[in-house]
Amino acid sequence: MAAPRPLPRLDAVNRAFWTGGESGELRILRCADCERFVHPPRPVCRWCLSERVRPVTVAGTGVVDTFTVNHQKWHPEAEVPYVIARVALDGVPGVWLTTNIVGCPAEEVDVGDRVRVRFERHDDVWLPLFEKCG
Ligand SMILES: [Zn+2]
């Protein structure tokens, strides 16, 4: 169980990202004009200012780029320690997700680990967390 946290407020722009887990899909916005990925979600492409940004389903796998282990009990229901990581997504150049690595002890996480997405539902939000492959 990951640490409880404030949930995002859904809107037309970020809904695809936060609810893709309902279909088991990790969705990242991509610009239909310059084809670059846009994350965090925003209504206008950060690169070419196009408004033609659309969610696309990506592989949902990646590599731990960097991480830290949190030992502070910020929330009364938080289980510590837990891992906060930055994951470089496969096939999504220029996007790094800040997330949690779950499903294994914190001391087993390392830079370069292959990970895959695992969604955790809270109300109408599916948080994209990651677990080690294999
Ligand atoms: Zn663009």
Short mmCIF file of C-alpha atoms and ligand atoms in Angstrom, two decimals:
data_model
loop_
_atom_site.label_atom_id
_atom_site.label_comp_id
_atom_site.label_asym_id
_atom_site.label_seq_id
_atom_site.Cartn_x
_atom_site.Cartn_y
_atom_site.Cartn_z
CA MET A 1 0.00 0.00 0.00
CA ALA A 2 1.43 3.31 -1.06
CA ALA A 3 1.39 6.37 1.10
CA PRO A 4 -1.88 8.26 1.20
CA ARG A 5 -1.57 11.59 -0.55
CA PRO A 6 -3.66 14.46 -1.80
CA LEU A 7 -5.48 13.44 -4.96
CA PRO A 8 -5.38 15.56 -8.10
CA ARG A 9 -8.43 17.53 -9.12
CA LEU A 10 -9.60 16.15 -12.47
CA ASP A 11 -10.22 18.45 -15.39
CA ALA A 12 -10.60 18.10 -19.16
CA VAL A 13 -6.85 18.32 -19.67
CA ASN A 14 -5.53 15.87 -17.07
CA ARG A 15 -8.42 13.38 -16.96
CA ALA A 16 -6.88 10.97 -19.48
CA PHE A 17 -3.70 10.73 -17.42
CA TRP A 18 -5.38 10.16 -14.06
CA THR A 19 -8.13 7.79 -15.23
CA GLY A 20 -6.26 5.66 -17.82
CA GLY A 21 -5.75 3.06 -15.11
CA GLU A 22 -9.43 2.19 -15.32
CA SER A 23 -8.49 0.52 -18.63
CA GLY A 24 -5.02 -0.45 -17.43
CA GLU A 25 -3.49 2.15 -19.74
CA LEU A 26 -0.88 4.78 -19.02
CA ARG A 27 -1.80 7.81 -21.14
CA ILE A 28 0.44 10.77 -21.83
CA LEU A 29 -0.50 13.84 -23.84
CA ARG A 30 1.20 14.20 -27.20
CA CYS A 31 1.16 17.11 -29.60
CA ALA A 32 -0.43 16.25 -32.94
CA ASP A 33 1.63 18.92 -34.68
CA CYS A 34 5.22 18.54 -33.45
CA GLU A 35 4.65 14.98 -32.04
CA ARG A 36 6.44 15.72 -28.79
CA PHE A 37 5.05 14.54 -25.47
CA VAL A 38 3.58 17.06 -23.06
CA HIS A 39 3.69 16.22 -19.36
CA PRO A 40 2.45 17.26 -16.84
CA PRO A 41 -0.81 17.63 -18.77
CA ARG A 42 -1.53 21.08 -20.14
CA PRO A 43 -3.90 22.36 -22.83
CA VAL A 44 -1.19 23.84 -25.06
CA CYS A 45 1.99 22.19 -26.34
CA ARG A 46 4.96 23.54 -24.40
CA TRP A 47 7.16 23.21 -27.50
CA CYS A 48 5.16 24.63 -30.42
CA LEU A 49 2.15 26.17 -28.64
CA SER A 50 -0.26 24.00 -30.63
CA GLU A 51 -3.61 23.33 -28.98
CA ARG A 52 -3.80 19.93 -30.66
CA VAL A 53 -2.60 17.91 -27.70
CA ARG A 54 -4.14 14.44 -27.41
CA PRO A 55 -3.71 11.55 -24.98
CA VAL A 56 -1.88 8.53 -26.34
CA THR A 57 -1.42 5.18 -24.63
CA VAL A 58 2.23 4.42 -23.89
CA ALA A 59 3.95 1.18 -22.94
CA GLY A 60 3.77 1.71 -19.18
CA THR A 61 7.31 0.46 -18.66
CA GLY A 62 10.47 2.36 -17.92
CA VAL A 63 13.65 2.71 -15.90
CA VAL A 64 14.31 4.22 -12.47
CA ASP A 65 16.26 7.36 -13.28
CA THR A 66 16.76 8.54 -9.72
CA PHE A 67 15.05 7.94 -6.38
CA THR A 68 14.97 8.74 -2.71
CA VAL A 69 13.69 6.79 0.27
CA ASN A 70 11.31 8.68 2.52
CA HIS A 71 11.42 7.76 6.21
CA GLN A 72 9.29 10.65 7.44
CA LYS A 73 5.74 9.80 8.44
CA TRP A 74 4.09 12.80 6.77
CA HIS A 75 0.64 11.26 7.06
CA PRO A 76 -0.69 9.17 10.00
CA GLU A 77 -1.62 6.31 7.67
CA ALA A 78 1.61 6.38 5.71
CA GLU A 79 3.72 3.27 5.87
CA VAL A 80 7.38 4.20 5.96
CA PRO A 81 9.86 3.86 4.48
CA TYR A 82 8.65 4.28 0.91
CA VAL A 83 10.38 5.07 -2.36
CA ILE A 84 9.85 8.25 -4.35
CA ALA A 85 11.35 7.78 -7.80
CA ARG A 86 11.69 9.50 -11.11
CA VAL A 87 10.91 7.04 -13.90
CA ALA A 88 12.04 7.53 -17.50
CA LEU A 89 9.23 6.06 -19.60
CA ASP A 90 9.95 3.74 -22.52
CA GLY A 91 9.01 5.33 -25.82
CA VAL A 92 8.23 8.71 -24.24
CA PRO A 93 11.32 10.87 -24.74
CA GLY A 94 11.51 13.93 -22.55
CA VAL A 95 9.04 12.70 -19.93
CA TRP A 96 9.93 11.58 -16.42
CA LEU A 97 7.20 10.61 -13.98
CA THR A 98 7.64 11.28 -10.29
CA THR A 99 5.99 8.31 -8.65
CA ASN A 100 6.39 5.61 -6.01
CA ILE A 101 8.05 2.24 -6.45
CA VAL A 102 5.83 -0.31 -4.72
CA GLY A 103 5.70 -4.07 -4.25
CA CYS A 104 9.19 -4.58 -2.84
CA PRO A 105 11.26 -3.41 0.14
CA ALA A 106 12.72 0.08 -0.30
CA GLU A 107 16.29 -1.24 -0.06
CA GLU A 108 15.75 -3.35 -3.18
CA VAL A 109 15.20 -0.34 -5.44
CA ASP A 110 18.14 0.99 -7.42
CA VAL A 111 18.89 3.35 -10.28
CA GLY A 112 18.51 1.52 -13.59
CA ASP A 113 15.84 -0.90 -12.36
CA ARG A 114 13.27 -1.86 -14.98
CA VAL A 115 9.78 -1.04 -13.76
CA ARG A 116 6.21 -1.26 -14.98
CA VAL A 117 3.12 0.70 -14.07
CA ARG A 118 0.62 -0.59 -11.53
CA PHE A 119 -2.46 1.47 -10.89
CA GLU A 120 -3.91 2.16 -7.48
CA ARG A 121 -7.46 3.45 -7.42
CA HIS A 122 -8.60 6.19 -5.07
CA ASP A 123 -12.15 7.37 -5.80
CA ASP A 124 -12.14 8.43 -9.46
CA VAL A 125 -8.37 8.64 -9.74
CA TRP A 126 -6.03 5.80 -10.73
CA LEU A 127 -2.57 6.66 -9.44
CA PRO A 128 0.18 5.36 -11.72
CA LEU A 129 2.66 3.69 -9.37
CA PHE A 130 5.46 1.43 -10.49
CA GLU A 131 6.80 -1.98 -9.50
CA LYS A 132 9.97 -3.78 -10.47
CA CYS A 133 9.85 -6.11 -13.48
CA GLY A 134 10.62 -9.74 -12.97
ZN ZN B 1 3.82 20.75 -30.35
#
